[in-house]
Amino acid sequence: MDRRQHRTAGGTVVAVVMLVGPGVCATGCAGSDAAADARGPADPVTTLHRAADALRTAGSSRVGTSMEMATGGTRVTIRGKGRYDYRRQVGQLTVVLPQDPTGAAEHRPITELLAPGALYMKNRGAGVPTDKWVRVDTATLSDGNLVTGGATDPYAAAELLRGTRTATYVGLTEVGGTAVRHYRGTADLAAAARAASAGNRATLAAAAKGFAKAEVPFDVYLDEQGRIRKLRQRFSFVNGQQKTPVAVASTTLLYDFGADVEVKLPRPRDIYAGRIAEDQPAN
């Protein structure tokens, strides 16, 4: 894909632009156990480094995403929903763009297929036939596809936590009716890239070079198996259309672990090889 197509694919975003067990002693003993549980694990950083591994153990899940940003003085939110296979690192999302503030017809939902090193988009608009896919090499994107597609790849988001530098345990809470531990911290993109799986190493390395800041603040909520239930990450992204960075907040929700995931990647003849119109919005 040439550089013109790369910039336009990125425009998907920038154009509108993550118990206490039963005691066996007196109440003083039970109280000590409860206090320890409230404090959480002794080393939050190590716990978060392992969060992506817990997802691989789980195998798969359903996914909900939202991406919030301010553009042109207006705050917009892009939402997505789908499924992801953490062992194969493939998934499918349906991404819904916000209504055009000018009152134009709403954008059609974009179907996205996520795979190691690649993002496929259907209903991309911009002159692409409706029966064709656009393929983007995520290692060539300045954000490593953490922002470009309007949804952060769930496993890439989890592997970013491998670069956690500092983290604190906030406390116990619930996400979707599930008891979780809440952590807050900062991850380093370059460190995450070095520790990531082969499928995400190049994309996270690209993000480390392309973002305005390599440090990514986050809030993450883990269940008792150490699996991510909710992850909110805050990126500082330079989109090439303005000098000042755009603040992007990406939230990923994971649920229904073990869900069936069937992802069939497009055949070469189904991938659009023509020019993508620079000035034509997705429809």
Coordinates of C-alpha atoms in Angstrom, one line a residue:
M1 CA 0.0 0.0 0.0
D2 CA 1.5 3.4 -1.0
R3 CA 1.9 6.3 1.4
R4 CA -1.2 8.1 0.1
Q5 CA -3.4 5.1 0.9
H6 CA -1.7 4.9 4.3
R7 CA -2.6 8.4 5.3
T8 CA -6.2 8.0 4.0
A9 CA -6.7 4.8 6.0
G10 CA -5.6 6.7 9.1
G11 CA -8.3 9.2 8.3
T12 CA -10.9 6.8 9.4
V13 CA -10.3 8.4 12.8
V14 CA -8.9 11.8 12.2
A15 CA -11.6 12.8 9.8
V16 CA -14.2 12.7 12.6
V17 CA -10.7 13.0 14.2
M18 CA -9.4 1.1 26.3
L19 CA -12.5 -13.2 48.6
V20 CA -11.9 -13.9 51.3
G21 CA -12.1 -17.7 51.9
P22 CA -13.9 -19.1 55.0
G23 CA -11.7 -18.5 58.1
V24 CA -10.5 -21.1 60.5
C25 CA -9.7 -18.7 63.3
A26 CA -11.1 -15.7 65.1
T27 CA -12.3 -12.5 63.6
G28 CA -8.8 -11.0 63.9
C29 CA -7.5 -13.6 61.4
A30 CA -10.3 -13.0 59.0
G31 CA -9.8 -9.3 59.2
S32 CA -6.2 -9.7 58.3
D33 CA -7.2 -11.7 55.2
A34 CA -9.7 -9.0 54.2
A35 CA -7.2 -6.3 54.6
A36 CA -4.7 -8.1 52.4
D37 CA -7.3 -8.7 49.7
A38 CA -8.2 -5.0 49.8
R39 CA -4.6 -4.0 49.2
G40 CA -4.3 -6.4 46.2
P41 CA -1.2 -8.2 45.0
A42 CA 2.1 -7.0 46.4
D43 CA 3.6 -6.1 43.0
P44 CA 1.0 -4.4 40.7
V45 CA 3.6 -3.9 37.9
T46 CA 4.4 -7.6 37.6
T47 CA 0.7 -8.4 37.7
L48 CA 0.0 -6.1 34.8
H49 CA 2.9 -7.4 32.8
R50 CA 1.1 -10.8 32.9
A51 CA -2.4 -9.6 31.9
A52 CA -1.9 -10.4 28.2
D53 CA -0.9 -13.9 29.1
A54 CA -4.1 -14.4 31.1
L55 CA -6.0 -13.5 27.9
R56 CA -4.1 -16.1 25.9
T57 CA -5.1 -18.7 28.6
A58 CA -8.7 -17.6 28.3
G59 CA -8.5 -18.1 24.5
S60 CA -11.2 -15.7 23.3
S61 CA -13.9 -13.2 24.3
R62 CA -16.5 -10.8 23.1
V63 CA -15.2 -7.2 22.8
G64 CA -16.7 -3.7 23.1
T65 CA -14.7 -0.6 22.2
S66 CA -15.1 3.1 22.4
M67 CA -12.7 5.8 21.2
E68 CA -13.2 9.4 22.4
M69 CA -11.4 12.5 21.0
A70 CA -11.9 16.2 20.5
T71 CA -11.7 17.5 16.9
G72 CA -12.7 20.9 15.7
G73 CA -13.9 21.9 19.1
T74 CA -16.3 18.9 19.2
R75 CA -15.9 15.7 21.2
V76 CA -16.8 12.6 19.2
T77 CA -17.0 8.9 20.1
I78 CA -16.5 6.0 17.8
R79 CA -17.9 2.7 19.1
G80 CA -17.2 -0.9 18.1
K81 CA -18.3 -4.4 19.0
G82 CA -17.1 -7.9 18.0
R83 CA -15.0 -10.9 19.0
Y84 CA -11.4 -11.7 19.4
D85 CA -9.2 -14.8 19.5
Y86 CA -6.1 -14.1 21.7
R87 CA -4.2 -17.2 20.7
R88 CA -4.4 -16.6 16.9
Q89 CA -4.4 -12.8 17.5
V90 CA -7.3 -12.4 15.1
G91 CA -10.7 -10.7 15.5
Q92 CA -13.6 -9.0 13.9
L93 CA -15.2 -5.7 14.9
T94 CA -18.1 -3.6 13.6
V95 CA -17.2 0.0 14.1
V96 CA -19.8 2.8 14.1
L97 CA -18.7 6.3 13.3
P98 CA -20.5 9.3 14.9
Q99 CA -23.2 11.1 12.9
D100 CA -21.8 13.9 10.7
P101 CA -22.2 17.2 12.6
T102 CA -23.2 18.9 9.3
G103 CA -26.4 16.8 9.2
A104 CA -25.2 14.7 6.3
A105 CA -26.3 11.0 6.1
E106 CA -24.8 8.7 8.7
H107 CA -21.8 6.7 7.9
R108 CA -22.3 3.0 7.2
P109 CA -20.8 0.7 9.9
I110 CA -17.2 -0.3 9.0
T111 CA -16.3 -4.0 9.3
E112 CA -12.8 -4.5 10.5
L113 CA -10.7 -7.7 10.6
L114 CA -7.7 -7.7 12.9
A115 CA -4.7 -9.9 12.3
P116 CA -1.0 -9.9 13.2
G117 CA 0.5 -7.0 11.2
A118 CA -2.6 -6.2 9.3
L119 CA -6.0 -4.3 9.4
Y120 CA -8.7 -5.0 6.9
M121 CA -11.6 -2.6 6.5
K122 CA -14.8 -3.0 4.5
N123 CA -17.3 -0.2 3.8
R124 CA -14.4 2.1 4.1
G125 CA -15.9 4.5 1.7
A126 CA -13.5 7.0 0.0
G127 CA -14.2 5.5 -3.4
V128 CA -13.6 1.9 -2.4
P129 CA -16.2 -0.5 -3.9
T130 CA -18.6 -1.9 -1.3
D131 CA -17.6 -5.5 -2.0
K132 CA -13.9 -4.8 -1.5
W133 CA -11.6 -4.7 1.5
V134 CA -8.8 -2.2 2.2
R135 CA -5.7 -3.7 3.7
V136 CA -3.4 -1.7 5.9
D137 CA 0.1 -2.8 7.1
T138 CA -0.1 -1.8 10.7
A139 CA 3.7 -1.6 11.1
T140 CA 3.6 1.3 8.7
L141 CA 1.1 3.3 10.7
S142 CA 2.5 5.9 13.0
D143 CA 0.2 4.8 15.8
G144 CA 0.6 1.0 15.2
N145 CA -3.2 0.7 14.8
L146 CA -3.8 1.8 18.4
V147 CA -5.9 4.7 17.0
T148 CA -6.2 4.5 13.2
G149 CA -9.1 2.1 12.9
G150 CA -11.3 3.8 15.4
A151 CA -10.8 0.9 17.8
T152 CA -7.6 -0.4 19.6
D153 CA -6.7 -4.0 18.7
P154 CA -7.6 -5.7 22.0
Y155 CA -4.5 -7.9 22.2
A156 CA -2.2 -5.0 21.3
A157 CA -3.9 -3.0 24.1
A158 CA -3.2 -5.8 26.5
E159 CA 0.4 -6.2 25.4
L160 CA 0.9 -2.5 25.9
L161 CA 0.7 -3.3 29.6
R162 CA 3.9 -5.3 29.3
G163 CA 5.5 -1.9 29.2
T164 CA 4.1 -0.9 32.6
R165 CA 6.6 1.3 34.4
T166 CA 4.6 2.4 37.4
A167 CA 1.3 1.2 38.8
T168 CA -0.8 1.4 41.9
Y169 CA -3.7 -0.7 43.2
V170 CA -6.8 1.5 43.5
G171 CA -9.2 -1.0 45.0
L172 CA -12.0 -3.5 44.5
T173 CA -15.0 -2.7 42.3
E174 CA -17.3 -4.3 39.7
V175 CA -17.4 -4.2 35.9
G176 CA -20.5 -5.7 34.3
G177 CA -21.4 -7.4 37.5
T178 CA -18.0 -9.1 37.9
A179 CA -15.7 -8.4 40.9
V180 CA -12.5 -6.8 39.7
R181 CA -9.3 -5.2 41.0
H182 CA -8.7 -1.6 39.7
Y183 CA -5.1 -0.5 38.8
R184 CA -3.9 2.8 37.6
G185 CA -0.5 3.4 36.0
T186 CA 1.7 4.4 33.1
A187 CA 3.1 2.2 30.3
D188 CA 6.0 2.9 28.0
L189 CA 5.4 2.0 24.4
A190 CA 9.1 1.2 23.6
A191 CA 9.3 -1.2 26.5
A192 CA 6.0 -2.8 25.6
A193 CA 7.3 -3.3 22.0
R194 CA 10.4 -5.1 23.3
A195 CA 8.4 -7.4 25.5
A196 CA 5.5 -8.0 23.0
S197 CA 4.7 -11.1 21.0
A198 CA 6.0 -11.4 17.5
G199 CA 2.6 -10.3 16.1
N200 CA 2.6 -7.0 17.9
R201 CA 6.3 -6.1 18.2
A202 CA 6.6 -4.1 15.0
T203 CA 3.3 -2.3 15.4
L204 CA 4.0 -1.2 19.0
A205 CA 7.5 -0.1 18.0
A206 CA 5.9 2.1 15.3
A207 CA 3.6 3.6 17.9
A208 CA 6.5 4.3 20.2
K209 CA 8.1 6.4 17.4
G210 CA 4.9 8.0 16.1
F211 CA 3.0 9.1 19.2
A212 CA 3.7 12.6 20.6
K213 CA 4.4 10.9 24.0
A214 CA 5.7 7.3 24.5
E215 CA 4.1 7.2 27.9
V216 CA 0.5 5.9 28.0
P217 CA -1.5 6.5 31.2
F218 CA -4.1 3.8 31.8
D219 CA -6.8 2.4 34.2
V220 CA -7.3 -1.4 34.0
Y221 CA -9.7 -3.7 35.8
L222 CA -8.7 -7.4 36.3
D223 CA -10.9 -10.3 37.4
E224 CA -9.7 -13.0 39.8
Q225 CA -8.1 -14.9 37.0
G226 CA -6.0 -11.9 36.1
R227 CA -8.0 -11.3 32.8
I228 CA -8.7 -7.8 31.6
R229 CA -12.3 -6.8 31.9
K230 CA -11.9 -3.1 31.2
L231 CA -8.9 -1.1 30.0
R232 CA -8.9 2.6 29.4
Q233 CA -5.8 4.1 27.8
R234 CA -5.0 7.7 27.0
F235 CA -2.9 8.4 23.9
S236 CA -1.4 11.7 22.6
F237 CA -1.6 11.4 18.8
V238 CA -0.3 13.7 16.1
N239 CA -2.6 13.1 13.1
G240 CA -0.6 15.0 10.4
Q241 CA -3.4 17.5 9.8
Q242 CA -2.6 19.8 12.8
K243 CA 0.5 20.7 14.8
T244 CA -0.9 20.1 18.3
P245 CA -1.4 16.5 19.5
V246 CA -4.9 15.1 19.7
A247 CA -5.9 13.5 23.0
V248 CA -7.5 10.2 22.4
A249 CA -9.1 8.0 25.1
S250 CA -9.5 4.3 24.1
T251 CA -11.7 2.0 26.2
T252 CA -11.8 -1.8 25.7
L253 CA -14.3 -4.0 27.4
L254 CA -13.8 -7.8 27.4
Y255 CA -16.5 -10.3 28.4
D256 CA -18.0 -13.7 27.6
F257 CA -14.6 -15.4 27.7
G258 CA -14.4 -18.6 25.6
A259 CA -16.9 -17.3 23.0
D260 CA -16.6 -18.8 19.5
V261 CA -14.6 -16.7 17.1
E262 CA -14.6 -17.3 13.3
V263 CA -12.5 -14.9 11.3
K264 CA -11.9 -15.5 7.6
L265 CA -9.4 -13.1 6.1
P266 CA -10.1 -11.7 2.6
R267 CA -8.7 -13.4 -0.5
P268 CA -6.2 -11.3 -2.5
R269 CA -8.7 -10.7 -5.2
D270 CA -11.1 -9.2 -2.7
I271 CA -8.6 -6.5 -1.6
Y272 CA -8.9 -3.1 -3.3
A273 CA -5.8 -2.1 -5.1
G274 CA -7.0 1.2 -6.6
R275 CA -6.6 4.8 -5.4
I276 CA -8.4 5.9 -2.3
A277 CA -10.0 9.3 -2.7
E278 CA -8.3 11.8 -0.3
D279 CA -11.3 14.1 0.0
Q280 CA -14.2 11.7 0.0
P281 CA -15.5 10.8 3.4
A282 CA -16.5 7.3 4.3
N283 CA -20.2 6.7 3.6

